[in-house]
XYZ file of C-alpha atoms in Angstrom:
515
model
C 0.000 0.000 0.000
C 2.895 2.612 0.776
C 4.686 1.931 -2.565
C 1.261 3.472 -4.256
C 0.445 6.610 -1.677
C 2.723 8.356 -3.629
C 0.559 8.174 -7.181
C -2.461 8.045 -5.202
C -1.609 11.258 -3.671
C -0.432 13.270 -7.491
C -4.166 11.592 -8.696
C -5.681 14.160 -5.992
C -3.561 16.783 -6.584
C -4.667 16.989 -10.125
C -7.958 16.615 -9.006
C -7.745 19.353 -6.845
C -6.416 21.538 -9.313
C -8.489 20.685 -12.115
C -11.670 21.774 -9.945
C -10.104 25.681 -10.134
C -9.951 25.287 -13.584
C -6.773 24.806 -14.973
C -3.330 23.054 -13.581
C -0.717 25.427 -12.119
C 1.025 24.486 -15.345
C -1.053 25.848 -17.307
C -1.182 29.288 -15.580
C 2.104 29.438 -15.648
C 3.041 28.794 -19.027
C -0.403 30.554 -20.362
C -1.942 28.012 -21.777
C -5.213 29.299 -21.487
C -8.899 28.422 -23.988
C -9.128 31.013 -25.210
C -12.763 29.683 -27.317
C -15.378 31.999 -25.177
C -13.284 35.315 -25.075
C -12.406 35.164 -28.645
C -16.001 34.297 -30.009
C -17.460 37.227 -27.565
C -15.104 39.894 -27.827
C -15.110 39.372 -31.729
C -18.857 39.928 -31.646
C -18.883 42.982 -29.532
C -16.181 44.945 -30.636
C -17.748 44.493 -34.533
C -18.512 47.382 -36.657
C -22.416 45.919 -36.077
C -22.149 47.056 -33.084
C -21.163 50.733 -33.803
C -19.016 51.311 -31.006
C -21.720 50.626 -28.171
C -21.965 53.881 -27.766
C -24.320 54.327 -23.939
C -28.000 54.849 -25.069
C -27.662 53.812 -28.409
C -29.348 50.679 -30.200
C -25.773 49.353 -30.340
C -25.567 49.663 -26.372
C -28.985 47.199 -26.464
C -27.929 44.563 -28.922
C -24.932 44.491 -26.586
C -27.117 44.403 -23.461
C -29.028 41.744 -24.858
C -25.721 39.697 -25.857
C -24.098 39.412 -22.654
C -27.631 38.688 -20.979
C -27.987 35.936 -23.223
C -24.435 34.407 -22.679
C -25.226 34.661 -18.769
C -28.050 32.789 -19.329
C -26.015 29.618 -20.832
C -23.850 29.956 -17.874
C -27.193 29.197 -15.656
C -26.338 32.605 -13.850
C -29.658 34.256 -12.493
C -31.198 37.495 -13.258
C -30.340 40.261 -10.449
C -31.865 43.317 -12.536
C -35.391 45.057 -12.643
C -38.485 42.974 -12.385
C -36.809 39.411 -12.398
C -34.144 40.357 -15.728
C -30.976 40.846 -16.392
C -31.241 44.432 -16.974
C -31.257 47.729 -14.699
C -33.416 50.355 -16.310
C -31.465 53.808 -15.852
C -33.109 57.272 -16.914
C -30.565 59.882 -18.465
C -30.761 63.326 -19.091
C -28.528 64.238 -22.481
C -26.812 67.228 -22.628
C -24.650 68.771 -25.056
C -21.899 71.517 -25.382
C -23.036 73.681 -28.272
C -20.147 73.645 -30.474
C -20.072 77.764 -30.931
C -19.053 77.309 -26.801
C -16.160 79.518 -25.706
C -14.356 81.791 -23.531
C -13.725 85.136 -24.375
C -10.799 87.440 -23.383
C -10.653 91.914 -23.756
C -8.545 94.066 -23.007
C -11.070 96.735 -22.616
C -13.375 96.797 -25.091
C -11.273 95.133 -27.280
C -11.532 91.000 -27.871
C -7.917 89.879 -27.138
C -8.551 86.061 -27.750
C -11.215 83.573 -28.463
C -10.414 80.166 -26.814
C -12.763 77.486 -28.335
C -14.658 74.412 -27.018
C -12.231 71.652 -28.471
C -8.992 73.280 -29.117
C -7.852 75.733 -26.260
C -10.635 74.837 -23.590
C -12.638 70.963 -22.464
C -15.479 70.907 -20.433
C -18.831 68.651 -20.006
C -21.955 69.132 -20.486
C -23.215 67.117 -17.856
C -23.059 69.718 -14.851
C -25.557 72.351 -14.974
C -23.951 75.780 -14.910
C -25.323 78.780 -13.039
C -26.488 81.102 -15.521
C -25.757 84.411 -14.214
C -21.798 84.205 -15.212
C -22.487 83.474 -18.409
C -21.550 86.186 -21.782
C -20.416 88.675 -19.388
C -16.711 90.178 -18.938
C -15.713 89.635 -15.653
C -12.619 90.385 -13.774
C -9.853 87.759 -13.511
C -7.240 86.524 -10.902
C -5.147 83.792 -10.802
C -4.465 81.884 -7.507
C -1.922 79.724 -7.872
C -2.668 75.974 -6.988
C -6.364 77.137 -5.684
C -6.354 75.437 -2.873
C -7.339 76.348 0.608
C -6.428 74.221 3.384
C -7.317 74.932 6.920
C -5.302 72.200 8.923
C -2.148 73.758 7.513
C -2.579 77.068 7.912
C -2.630 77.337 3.513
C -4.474 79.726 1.714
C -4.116 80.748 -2.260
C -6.543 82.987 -1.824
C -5.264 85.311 1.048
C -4.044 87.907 -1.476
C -6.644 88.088 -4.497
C -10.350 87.747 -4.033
C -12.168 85.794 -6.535
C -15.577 86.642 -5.806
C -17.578 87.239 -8.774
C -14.565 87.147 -10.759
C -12.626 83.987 -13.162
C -10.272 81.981 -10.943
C -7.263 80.625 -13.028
C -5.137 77.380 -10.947
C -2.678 75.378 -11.355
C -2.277 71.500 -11.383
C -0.960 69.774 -7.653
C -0.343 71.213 -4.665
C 3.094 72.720 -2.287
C 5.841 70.827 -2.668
C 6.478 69.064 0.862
C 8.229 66.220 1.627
C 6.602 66.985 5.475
C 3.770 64.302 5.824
C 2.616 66.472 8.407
C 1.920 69.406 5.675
C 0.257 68.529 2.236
C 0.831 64.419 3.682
C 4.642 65.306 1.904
C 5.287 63.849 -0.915
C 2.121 61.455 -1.425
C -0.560 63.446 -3.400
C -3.398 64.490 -1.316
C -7.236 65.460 -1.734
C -6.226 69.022 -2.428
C -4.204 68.605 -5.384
C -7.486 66.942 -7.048
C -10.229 69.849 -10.048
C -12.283 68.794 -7.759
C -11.318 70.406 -4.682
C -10.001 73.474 -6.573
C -13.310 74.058 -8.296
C -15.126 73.622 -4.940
C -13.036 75.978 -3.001
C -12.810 78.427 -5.927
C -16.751 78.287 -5.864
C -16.590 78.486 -1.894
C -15.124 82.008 -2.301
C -17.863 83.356 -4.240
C -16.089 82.958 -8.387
C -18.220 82.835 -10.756
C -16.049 80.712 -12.912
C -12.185 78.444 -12.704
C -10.087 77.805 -15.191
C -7.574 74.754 -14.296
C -4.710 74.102 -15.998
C -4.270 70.828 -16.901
C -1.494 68.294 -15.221
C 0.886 66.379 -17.578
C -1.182 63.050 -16.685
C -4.236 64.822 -18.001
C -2.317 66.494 -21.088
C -1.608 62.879 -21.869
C -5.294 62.797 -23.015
C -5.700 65.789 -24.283
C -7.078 64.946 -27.429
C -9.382 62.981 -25.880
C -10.915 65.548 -23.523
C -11.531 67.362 -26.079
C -13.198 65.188 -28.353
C -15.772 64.498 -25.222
C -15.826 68.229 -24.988
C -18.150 68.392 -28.095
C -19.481 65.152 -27.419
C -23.030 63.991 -25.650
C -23.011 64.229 -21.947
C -25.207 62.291 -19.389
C -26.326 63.013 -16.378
C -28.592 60.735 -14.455
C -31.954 61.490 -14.213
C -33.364 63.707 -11.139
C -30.160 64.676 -10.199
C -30.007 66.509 -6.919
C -27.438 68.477 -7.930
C -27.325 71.874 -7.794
C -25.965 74.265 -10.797
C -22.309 75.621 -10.050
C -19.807 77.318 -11.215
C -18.049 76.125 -14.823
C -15.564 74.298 -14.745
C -13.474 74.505 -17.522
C -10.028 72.972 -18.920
C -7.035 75.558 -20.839
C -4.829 74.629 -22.573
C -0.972 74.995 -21.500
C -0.386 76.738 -24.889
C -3.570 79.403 -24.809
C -2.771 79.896 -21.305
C 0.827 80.890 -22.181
C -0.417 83.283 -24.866
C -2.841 85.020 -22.087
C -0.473 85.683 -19.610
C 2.727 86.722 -21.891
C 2.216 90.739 -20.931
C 0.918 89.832 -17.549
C 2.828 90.598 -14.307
C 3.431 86.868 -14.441
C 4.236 84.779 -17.529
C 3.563 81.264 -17.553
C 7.551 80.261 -18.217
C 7.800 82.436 -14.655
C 5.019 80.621 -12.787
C 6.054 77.135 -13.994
C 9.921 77.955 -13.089
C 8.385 78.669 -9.544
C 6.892 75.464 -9.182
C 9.738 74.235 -10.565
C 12.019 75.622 -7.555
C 9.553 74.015 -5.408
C 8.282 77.028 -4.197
C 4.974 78.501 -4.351
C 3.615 80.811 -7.384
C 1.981 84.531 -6.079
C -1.690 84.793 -6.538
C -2.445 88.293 -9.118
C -5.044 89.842 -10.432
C -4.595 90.097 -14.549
C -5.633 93.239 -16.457
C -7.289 91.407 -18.789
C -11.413 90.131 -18.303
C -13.085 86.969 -19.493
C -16.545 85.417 -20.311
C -17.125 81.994 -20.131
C -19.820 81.226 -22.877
C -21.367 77.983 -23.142
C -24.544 76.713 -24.765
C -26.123 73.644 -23.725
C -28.952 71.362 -25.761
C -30.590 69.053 -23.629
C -33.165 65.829 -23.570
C -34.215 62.394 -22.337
C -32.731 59.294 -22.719
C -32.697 55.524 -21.514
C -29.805 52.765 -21.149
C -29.411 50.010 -19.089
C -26.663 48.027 -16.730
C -26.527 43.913 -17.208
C -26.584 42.027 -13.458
C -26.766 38.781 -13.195
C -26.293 36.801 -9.776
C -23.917 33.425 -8.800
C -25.838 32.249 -5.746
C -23.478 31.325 -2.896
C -23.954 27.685 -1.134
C -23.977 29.539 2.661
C -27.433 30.459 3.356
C -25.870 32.249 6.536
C -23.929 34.303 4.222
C -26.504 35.183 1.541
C -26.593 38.999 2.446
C -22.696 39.702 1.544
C -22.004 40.349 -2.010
C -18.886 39.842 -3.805
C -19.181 42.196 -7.202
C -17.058 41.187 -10.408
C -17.749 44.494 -12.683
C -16.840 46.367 -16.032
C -18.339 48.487 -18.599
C -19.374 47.626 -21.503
C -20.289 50.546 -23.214
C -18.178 52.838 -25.480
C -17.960 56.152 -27.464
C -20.231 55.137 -30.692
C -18.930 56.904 -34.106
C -17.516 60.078 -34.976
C -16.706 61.600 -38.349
C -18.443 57.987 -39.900
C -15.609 56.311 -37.994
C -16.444 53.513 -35.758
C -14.791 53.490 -32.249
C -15.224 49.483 -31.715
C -13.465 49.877 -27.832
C -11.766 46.182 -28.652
C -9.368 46.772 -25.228
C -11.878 49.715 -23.551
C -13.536 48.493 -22.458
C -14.782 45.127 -24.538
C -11.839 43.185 -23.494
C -13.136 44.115 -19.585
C -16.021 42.935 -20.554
C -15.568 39.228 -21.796
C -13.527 39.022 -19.195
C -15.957 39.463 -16.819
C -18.047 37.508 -18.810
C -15.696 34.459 -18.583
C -14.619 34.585 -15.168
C -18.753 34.355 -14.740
C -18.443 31.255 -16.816
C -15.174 29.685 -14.638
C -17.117 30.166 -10.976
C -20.646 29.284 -12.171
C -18.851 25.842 -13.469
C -17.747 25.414 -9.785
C -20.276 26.604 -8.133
C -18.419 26.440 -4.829
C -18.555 30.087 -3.724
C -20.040 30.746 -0.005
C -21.222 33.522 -0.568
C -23.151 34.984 -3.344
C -21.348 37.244 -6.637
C -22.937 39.663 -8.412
C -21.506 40.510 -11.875
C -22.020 43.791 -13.599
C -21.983 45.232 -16.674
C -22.086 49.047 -16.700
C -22.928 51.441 -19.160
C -22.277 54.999 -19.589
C -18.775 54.909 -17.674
C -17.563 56.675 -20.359
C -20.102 59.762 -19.954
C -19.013 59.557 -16.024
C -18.904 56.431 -14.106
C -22.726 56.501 -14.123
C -23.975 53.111 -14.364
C -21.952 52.092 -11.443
C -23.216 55.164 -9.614
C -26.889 54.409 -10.640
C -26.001 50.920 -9.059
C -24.624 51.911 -5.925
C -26.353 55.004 -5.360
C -30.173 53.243 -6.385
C -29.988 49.645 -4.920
C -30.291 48.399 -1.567
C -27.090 46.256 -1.418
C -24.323 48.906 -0.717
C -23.818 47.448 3.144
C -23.774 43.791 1.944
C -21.252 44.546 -0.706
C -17.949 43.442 0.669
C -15.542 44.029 -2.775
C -16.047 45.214 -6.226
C -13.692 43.869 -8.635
C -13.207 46.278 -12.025
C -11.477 44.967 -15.065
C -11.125 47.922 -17.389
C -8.973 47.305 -20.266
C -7.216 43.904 -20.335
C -5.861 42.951 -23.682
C -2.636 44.752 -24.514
C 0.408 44.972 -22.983
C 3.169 43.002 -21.642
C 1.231 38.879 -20.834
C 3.189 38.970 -17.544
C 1.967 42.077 -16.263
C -0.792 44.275 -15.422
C -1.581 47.233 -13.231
C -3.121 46.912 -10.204
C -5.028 50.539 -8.969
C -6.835 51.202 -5.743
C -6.095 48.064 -3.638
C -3.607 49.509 -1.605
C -5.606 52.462 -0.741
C -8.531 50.701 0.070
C -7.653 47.796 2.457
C -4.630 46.198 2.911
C -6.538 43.000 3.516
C -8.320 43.026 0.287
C -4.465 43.668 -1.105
C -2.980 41.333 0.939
C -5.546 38.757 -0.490
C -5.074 40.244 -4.403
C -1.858 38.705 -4.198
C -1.913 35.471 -2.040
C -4.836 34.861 -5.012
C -2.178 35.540 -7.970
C 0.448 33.889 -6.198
C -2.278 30.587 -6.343
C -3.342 31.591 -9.764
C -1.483 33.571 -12.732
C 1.433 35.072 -11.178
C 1.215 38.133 -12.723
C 3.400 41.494 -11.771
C 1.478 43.208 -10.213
C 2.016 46.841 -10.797
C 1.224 49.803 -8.572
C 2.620 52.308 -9.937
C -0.708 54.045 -11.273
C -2.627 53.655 -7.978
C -1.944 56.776 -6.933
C -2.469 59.154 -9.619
C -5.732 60.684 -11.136
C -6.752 57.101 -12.942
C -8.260 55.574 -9.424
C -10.800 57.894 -10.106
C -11.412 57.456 -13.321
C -13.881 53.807 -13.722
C -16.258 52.249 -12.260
C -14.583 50.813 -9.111
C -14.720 54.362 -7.773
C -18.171 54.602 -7.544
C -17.805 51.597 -4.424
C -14.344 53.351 -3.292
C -16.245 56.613 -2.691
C -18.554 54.269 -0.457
C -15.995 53.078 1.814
C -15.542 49.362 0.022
C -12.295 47.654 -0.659
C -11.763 47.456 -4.761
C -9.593 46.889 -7.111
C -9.394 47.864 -10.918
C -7.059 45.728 -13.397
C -5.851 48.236 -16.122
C -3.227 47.798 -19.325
C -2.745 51.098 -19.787
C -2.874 51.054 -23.089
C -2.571 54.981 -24.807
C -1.543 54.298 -28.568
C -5.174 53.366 -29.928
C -7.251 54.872 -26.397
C -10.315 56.401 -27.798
C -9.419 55.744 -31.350
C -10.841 54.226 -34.386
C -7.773 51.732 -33.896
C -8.645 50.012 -30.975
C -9.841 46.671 -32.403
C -9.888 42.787 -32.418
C -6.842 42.323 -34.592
C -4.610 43.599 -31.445
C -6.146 41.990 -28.679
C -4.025 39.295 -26.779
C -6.716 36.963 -25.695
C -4.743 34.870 -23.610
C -4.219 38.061 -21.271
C -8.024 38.521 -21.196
C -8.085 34.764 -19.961
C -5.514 35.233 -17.802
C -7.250 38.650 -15.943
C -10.362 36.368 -15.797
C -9.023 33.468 -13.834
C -7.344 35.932 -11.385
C -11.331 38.240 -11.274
C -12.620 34.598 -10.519
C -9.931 33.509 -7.660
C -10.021 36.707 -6.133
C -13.842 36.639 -5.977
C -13.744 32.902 -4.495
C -10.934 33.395 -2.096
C -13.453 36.967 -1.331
C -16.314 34.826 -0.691
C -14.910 31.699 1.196
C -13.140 34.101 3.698
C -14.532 33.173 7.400
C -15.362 37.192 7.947
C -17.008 40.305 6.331
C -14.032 42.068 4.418
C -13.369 45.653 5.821
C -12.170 48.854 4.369
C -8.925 50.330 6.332
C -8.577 53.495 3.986
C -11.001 56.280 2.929
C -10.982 56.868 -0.713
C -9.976 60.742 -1.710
């Protein structure tokens, strides 16, 4: 009998490992079936599909795909009235294209900056009126922040009220994580919190100059600049201030017979020092013309019951969206890596786990529209179900299929929980192996898809990203340059996360606040 223990014990062993799916062998030398991904992504990221742009007819015929493929994977409907779909009113609003900002000198028009070129901005925030195609005074104040616990304020020597705020990208250079947390970014250097505090001190407008991450993408800020905007339906929100994008270059132009030039500010920041807030002698009015409706689109849930009825009320969520940016110019955008290789990845790591069926707990997977107009079927989700304090992770896989096999980046994790991290990698260390890469976790991309919408909520998450630039946004991004075995691979590391997630003995907890 002991001569065989040894054989009997490899015939479990490959047991075992065959019931996650595939061999370590096979994750490590990539030898992934690639059958489902292929045959899916192929179909979605089609020309018939016009580049599922979020309302569209495109968007349904997508919907109605994916439902239909979580159907064969006997995965029940978790959307409105016992389907897989969650019904989600939009307003549509659009930047007229004639939109601009206009500069005098007195009575004289000094520059026009248009919508597009020189200036971004969406459509979807409503703008207070009463700033609008009037000159106003302007001032520029430096970073724009204003930051009580360390005694900062850009504002102390200009007043902005009822006048154009100009800022810069960041914050003070520190390397005191006592002031401005040193040399870690911190809430402050985020539009966000410039526009607010700009519209805290009474402006009636801010004009923020874009950082090199955001340059990066210029050209596609400002093709969304002239582009559809959504906002979802009965917004609270109130109107505000505009918010508005310049260009380094127009900027530059504006400020050349200024007390300051922009060569002078930027060789401030450069010293690590802080620029002087001034008032310019030139005025400004912000112009912009919005064209507004009502539309419908729709998120795809579908639900992996878990085999715990004790745990039944924690949710593990698997997400990405699916939608894209449609045509422009009679060019199709097909979105092959953004975000359709998120989705069949999603899609298959559905199909690994509802093989198994051996999770405790239950997983939800989701399929978002409109992230591209805003994050907003994953806000619509969080913000209009009932599940937000069952929901122990959300898993986003947004753009999967380019790059290096070996690696991808890993956002969010580490500034989330450290046990959700810590549990990221004991997963890929039992799964793929890939590097994972943190680099971009703490820049401007952890808030820019759909795992923010949970982050903002306090829940651990992670989003798996490529970081692919060359064809982002473009008519380029398609099937011939997809790697599906990558798309396989980020699936079987989505579906051991969510396992390992949902066969833990304990709710998961967040550690870290998002910002």
């Amino acid at each position: 009998m002991k001569k065989f223990l040894p054989v009997f014990l490899i015939i479990l062993f490959v047991i075992a490992c065959s019931n996650t799916g595939l061999l370590k062998q096979d994750y490590a030398d990539n030898n992934f079936d690639v059958t489902y991904v292929k045959a899916n992504l192929e179909f979605l990221a089609s020309d018939y599909l016009e580049g599922r742009d979020a309302t569209s007819n495109s968007e349904k015929v997508a919907s109605q795909f994916i439902a239909g493929e979580l159907l064969k994977y006997g995965l029940q409907p978790f959307g409105d009235s016992s389907t897989f779909f969650q019904n989600i009113p939009f307003n549509s609003r659009r930047l007229d294209e004639s939109s601009n900002i206009t500069f005098y000198d007195g009575d004289s028009i000094v520059a026009e900056l248009k919508l597009g070129d020189d200036i971004t901005t969406q459509a979807f925030r409503k703008f207070k009126q009463e700033c609008m195609n009037t000159p106003l005074p302007v001032v520029f104040a430096g970073y724009g922040i204003v930051a009580d616990e360390y005694d900062y304020n850009d504002y102390t020597y200009v007043d902005p009220k009822d006048k154009i705020v100009i800022v810069m990208p960041g914050e003070p250079y520190s390397e005191n994580e006592e002031f401005f947390e040193g040399e870690k970014r911190s809430r402050y250097s985020s539009s966000f919190s410039k526009a607010a505090a700009a519209e805290e001190k009474g402006a009636a407008g801010v004009l923020i100059v874009p950082s090199d991450e955001y340059m990066a993408y210029w050209d596609i800020l400002a093709k969304r600049a002239v582009s559809e905007s959504l906002s979802l339906e009965n917004s609270t929100a109130e109107p505000g201030i505009p918010i508005v994008m310049i260009s380094p270059n127009a900027l530059r132009e504006l400020l050349s017979d200024q007390e300051y030039t922009l060569e002078d500010i930027e060789q401030t920041i450069d010293a690590k020092e802080i620029p002087e807030a001034f008032e310019l002698t030139k005025q400004a009015s912000i112009n912009l013309k919005t064209i507004g409706g009502g539309k419908k689109g729709r998120n795809v849930l579908a639900l992996l019951p878990g085999s715990n009825p004790a745990l039944s009320n924690e949710y593990v969520t698997v997400g990405a969206h699916y939608d894209h940016v449609g045509i422009t110019d009679d060019k199709i955008y097909n979105g092959a890596d953004d975000n359709g290789s998120g989705t069949v990845a999603v899609l298959e790591a559905a199909r690994i786990l509802s093989e198994k069926r051996n999770n405790e707990r239950p997983v939800i997977f989701l399929f978002y529209t409109a992230e591209e107009k805003g994050l907003l079927g994953s806000r619509y989700f969080v913000d209009k179900g009932n599940l937000i304090d069952e929901i122990m992770v959300n898993i986003n896989i947004d753009m999967t299929g380019r790059g290096s096999i070996d690696t991808i980046f890993c956002i969010g994790s580490d500034r989330q929980s450290s046990e959700i991290d810590n549990l990221i990698k004991q997963s890929n260390g039992e799964s793929v192996n890939y590097f994972l890469d943190y680099s971009l976790s703490d820049t401007h991309l952890f808030r820019q898809s759909d795992h923010y919408s949970y982050a903002e909520k306090g829940i651990p998450v992670v989003f798996f990203f490529d970081n692919m630039r060359e064809d982002l946004h473009q008519p380029g991004d398609d099937v011939d340059k997809i790697n599906f075995r990558k798309i396989c691979k980020t699936a079987h590391l989505a579906a051991k996360i969510a396992l390992n997630t949902a066969n833990l003995d304990h709710k998961l907890v967040s550690d870290v606040t998002a910002e």
